[in-house]
Coordinates of C-alpha atoms in Angstrom, one line a residue:
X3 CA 93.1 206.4 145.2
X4 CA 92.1 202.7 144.8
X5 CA 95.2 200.2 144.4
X6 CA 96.4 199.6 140.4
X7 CA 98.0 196.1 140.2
X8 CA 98.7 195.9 143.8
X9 CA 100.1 199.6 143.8
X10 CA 99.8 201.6 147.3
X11 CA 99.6 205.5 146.9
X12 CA 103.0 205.9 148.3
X13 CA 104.2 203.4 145.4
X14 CA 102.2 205.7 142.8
X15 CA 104.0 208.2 144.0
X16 CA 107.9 206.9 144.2
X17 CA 107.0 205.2 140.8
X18 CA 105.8 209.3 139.1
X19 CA 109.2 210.8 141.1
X20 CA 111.9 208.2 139.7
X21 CA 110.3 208.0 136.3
X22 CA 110.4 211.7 136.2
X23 CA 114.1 212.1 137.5
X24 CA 115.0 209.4 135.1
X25 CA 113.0 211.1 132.1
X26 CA 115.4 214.0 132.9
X27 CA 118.6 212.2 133.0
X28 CA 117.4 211.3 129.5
X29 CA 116.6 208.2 130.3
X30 CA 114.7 205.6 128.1
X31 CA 111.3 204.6 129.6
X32 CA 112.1 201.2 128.8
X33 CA 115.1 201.4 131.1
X34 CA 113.6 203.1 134.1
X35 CA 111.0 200.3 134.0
X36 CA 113.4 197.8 134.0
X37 CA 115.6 199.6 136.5
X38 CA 112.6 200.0 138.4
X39 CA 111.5 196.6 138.6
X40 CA 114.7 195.3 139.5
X41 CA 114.7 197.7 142.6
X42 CA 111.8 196.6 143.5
X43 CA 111.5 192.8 143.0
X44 CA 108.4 193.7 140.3
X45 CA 108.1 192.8 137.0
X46 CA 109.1 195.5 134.4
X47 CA 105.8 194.4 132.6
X48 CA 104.1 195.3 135.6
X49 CA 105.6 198.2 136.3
X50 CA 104.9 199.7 132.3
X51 CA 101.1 198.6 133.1
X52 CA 100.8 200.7 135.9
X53 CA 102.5 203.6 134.9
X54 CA 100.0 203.8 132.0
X55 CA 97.2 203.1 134.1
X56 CA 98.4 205.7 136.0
X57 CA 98.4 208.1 133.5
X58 CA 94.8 207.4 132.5
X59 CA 93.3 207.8 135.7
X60 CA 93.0 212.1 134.7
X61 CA 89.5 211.9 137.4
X62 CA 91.3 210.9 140.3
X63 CA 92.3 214.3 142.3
X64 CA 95.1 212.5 143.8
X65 CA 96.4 211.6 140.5
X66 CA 96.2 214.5 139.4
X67 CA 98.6 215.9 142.4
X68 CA 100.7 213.4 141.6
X69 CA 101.5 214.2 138.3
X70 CA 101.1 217.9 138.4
X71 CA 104.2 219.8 137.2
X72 CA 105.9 216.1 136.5
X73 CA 105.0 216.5 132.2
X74 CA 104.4 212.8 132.2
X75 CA 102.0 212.1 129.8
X76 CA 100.8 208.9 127.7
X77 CA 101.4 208.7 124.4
X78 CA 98.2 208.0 122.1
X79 CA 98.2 204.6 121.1
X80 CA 97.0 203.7 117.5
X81 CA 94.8 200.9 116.8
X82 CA 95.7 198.2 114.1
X83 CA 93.6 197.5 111.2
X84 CA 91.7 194.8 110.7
X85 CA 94.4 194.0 107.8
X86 CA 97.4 194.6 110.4
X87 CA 95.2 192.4 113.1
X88 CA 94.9 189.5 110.7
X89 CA 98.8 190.2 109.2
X90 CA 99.9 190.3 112.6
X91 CA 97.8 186.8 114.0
X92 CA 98.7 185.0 111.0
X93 CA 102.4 185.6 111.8
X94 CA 102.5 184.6 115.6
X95 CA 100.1 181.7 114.7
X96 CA 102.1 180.6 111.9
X97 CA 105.6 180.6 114.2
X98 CA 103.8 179.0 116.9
X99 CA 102.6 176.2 115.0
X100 CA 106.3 175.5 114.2
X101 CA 106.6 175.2 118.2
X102 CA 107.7 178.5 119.2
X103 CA 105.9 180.5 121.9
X104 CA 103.3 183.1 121.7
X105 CA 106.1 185.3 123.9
X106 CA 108.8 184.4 121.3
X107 CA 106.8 184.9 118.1
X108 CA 105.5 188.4 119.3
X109 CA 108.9 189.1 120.4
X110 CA 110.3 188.0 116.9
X111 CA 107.8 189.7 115.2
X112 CA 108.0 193.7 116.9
X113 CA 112.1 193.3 116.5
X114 CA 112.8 193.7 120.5
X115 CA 110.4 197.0 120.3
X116 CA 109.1 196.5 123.7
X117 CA 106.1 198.6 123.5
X118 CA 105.1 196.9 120.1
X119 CA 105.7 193.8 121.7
X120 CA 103.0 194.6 124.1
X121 CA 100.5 195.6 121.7
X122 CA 100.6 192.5 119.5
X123 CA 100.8 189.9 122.9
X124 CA 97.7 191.8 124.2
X125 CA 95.9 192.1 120.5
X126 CA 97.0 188.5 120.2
X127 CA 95.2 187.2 123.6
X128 CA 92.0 189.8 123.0
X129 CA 91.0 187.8 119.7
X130 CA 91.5 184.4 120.8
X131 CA 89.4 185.4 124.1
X132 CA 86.7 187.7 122.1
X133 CA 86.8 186.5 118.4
X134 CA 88.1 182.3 118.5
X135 CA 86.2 181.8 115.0
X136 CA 89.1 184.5 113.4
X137 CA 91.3 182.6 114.7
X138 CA 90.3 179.6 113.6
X139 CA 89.6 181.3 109.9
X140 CA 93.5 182.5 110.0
X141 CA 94.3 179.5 111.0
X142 CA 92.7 177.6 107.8
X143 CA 93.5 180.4 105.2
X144 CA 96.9 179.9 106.8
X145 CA 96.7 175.9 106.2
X146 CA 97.3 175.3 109.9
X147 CA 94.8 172.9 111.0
X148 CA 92.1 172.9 113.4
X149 CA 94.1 175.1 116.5
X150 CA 95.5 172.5 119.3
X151 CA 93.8 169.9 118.2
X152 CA 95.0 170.1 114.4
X153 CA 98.7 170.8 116.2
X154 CA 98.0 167.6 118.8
X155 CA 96.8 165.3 115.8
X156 CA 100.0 166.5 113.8
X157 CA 102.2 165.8 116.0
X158 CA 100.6 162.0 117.2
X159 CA 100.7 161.6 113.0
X160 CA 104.3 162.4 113.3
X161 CA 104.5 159.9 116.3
X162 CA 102.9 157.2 115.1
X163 CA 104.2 157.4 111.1
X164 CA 108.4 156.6 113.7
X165 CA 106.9 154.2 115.7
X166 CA 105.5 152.4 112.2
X167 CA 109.0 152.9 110.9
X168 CA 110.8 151.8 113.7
X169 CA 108.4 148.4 114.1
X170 CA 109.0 148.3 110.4
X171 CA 113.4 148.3 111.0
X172 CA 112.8 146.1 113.7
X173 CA 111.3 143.3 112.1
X174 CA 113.7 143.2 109.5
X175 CA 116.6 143.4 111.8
X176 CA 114.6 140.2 113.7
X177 CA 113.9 138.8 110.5
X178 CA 117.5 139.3 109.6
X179 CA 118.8 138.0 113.1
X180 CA 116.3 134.7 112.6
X181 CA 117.8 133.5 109.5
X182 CA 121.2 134.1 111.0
X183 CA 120.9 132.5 114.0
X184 CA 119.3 129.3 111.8
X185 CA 122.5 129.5 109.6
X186 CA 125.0 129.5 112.5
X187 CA 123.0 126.4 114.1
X188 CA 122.5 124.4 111.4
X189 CA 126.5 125.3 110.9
X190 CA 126.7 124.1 115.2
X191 CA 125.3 121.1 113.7
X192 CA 127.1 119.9 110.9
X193 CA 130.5 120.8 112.7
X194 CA 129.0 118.5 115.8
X195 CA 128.3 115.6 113.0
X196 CA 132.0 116.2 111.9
X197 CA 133.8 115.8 115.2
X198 CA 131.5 112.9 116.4
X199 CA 132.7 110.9 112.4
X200 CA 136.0 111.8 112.8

């Protein structure tokens, strides 16, 4: 069996045994992946990826060993409409224009669902790789700018329009200062010309 995400088959195989004591204990999947990253210094990501790609590899004899008798299986995944992909972009593109990550929005988004998380993260990354004209049409029907650029100009427009207003409150505090400073002087003097007469 050829390595899966760095995977030896004696991983493979603890990974199938303490998923499938866990899955008996009653165990969430969600858990033993976490449980099982922490034991192992991977990350629970990771782990999930693997154990799916596991699963999938129903060619592999040794796989197929593995798993015998373990009633393992992986569940069907759906795919999302083109109505739920744009829905779905126009969401995590809309929060991370407000400055929130991609990891954040998606999180946000599936409600702490880890599985949906997933699916929109990888869905999310897929179209901006394979399709970056939908993302730059979401992002206009959306009112969002250009992508980073829009963002980065947004952002120097924001920057520039303080520094204008601060330039702007400091001249009039220096203006202010001026005609103080003339006041109290010309006051310097005339006290001056009253000591020197008296």
């Amino acid at each position: 069996m050829t390595k899966i995400n760095g995977y030896t088959e004696e991983e493979a195989k603890h990974l199938v045994e303490y998923i499938s004591e866990g899955k008996k204990k009653g165990k969430t999947l969600s858990g033993l992946f976490l449980s099982y990253a922490q034991k192992t210094g991977r990350a629970k990501g990771s782990v999930r990826n693997y154990y799916y790609s596991l699963l999938r590899l129903t060619g592999d004899e040794r796989v197929k060993k593995m798993l015998s008798g373990k009633n393992l299986k992986a569940e069907k995944i759906l795919p999302f409409s083109e109505e739920e992909t744009d829905r779905i972009l126009k969401e995590i593109l809309t929060q991370k224009s407000r400055g929130i990550s991609v990891r954040r929005a998606v999180l946000n988004l599936s409600g702490g669902d880890d599985k949906l998380m997933l699916r929109y993260q990888n869905k999310y990354r897929n179209v901006v790789v394979k399709q970056p004209e939908r993302i730059q049409r979401l992002m206009r029907e959306c009112g969002l700018g250009a992508g980073e650029d829009g963002a980065r100009k947004r952002i120097e427009d924001e920057i520039n329009s303080l520094y204008d207003k601060l330039a702007a409150s400091l001249k009039e505090e220096n203006k202010r200062l001026s005609t103080l400073i003339k006041r109290l002087t010309d006051e310097n003097a005339l006290l001056r010309l009253q000591i020197r007469n008296s």
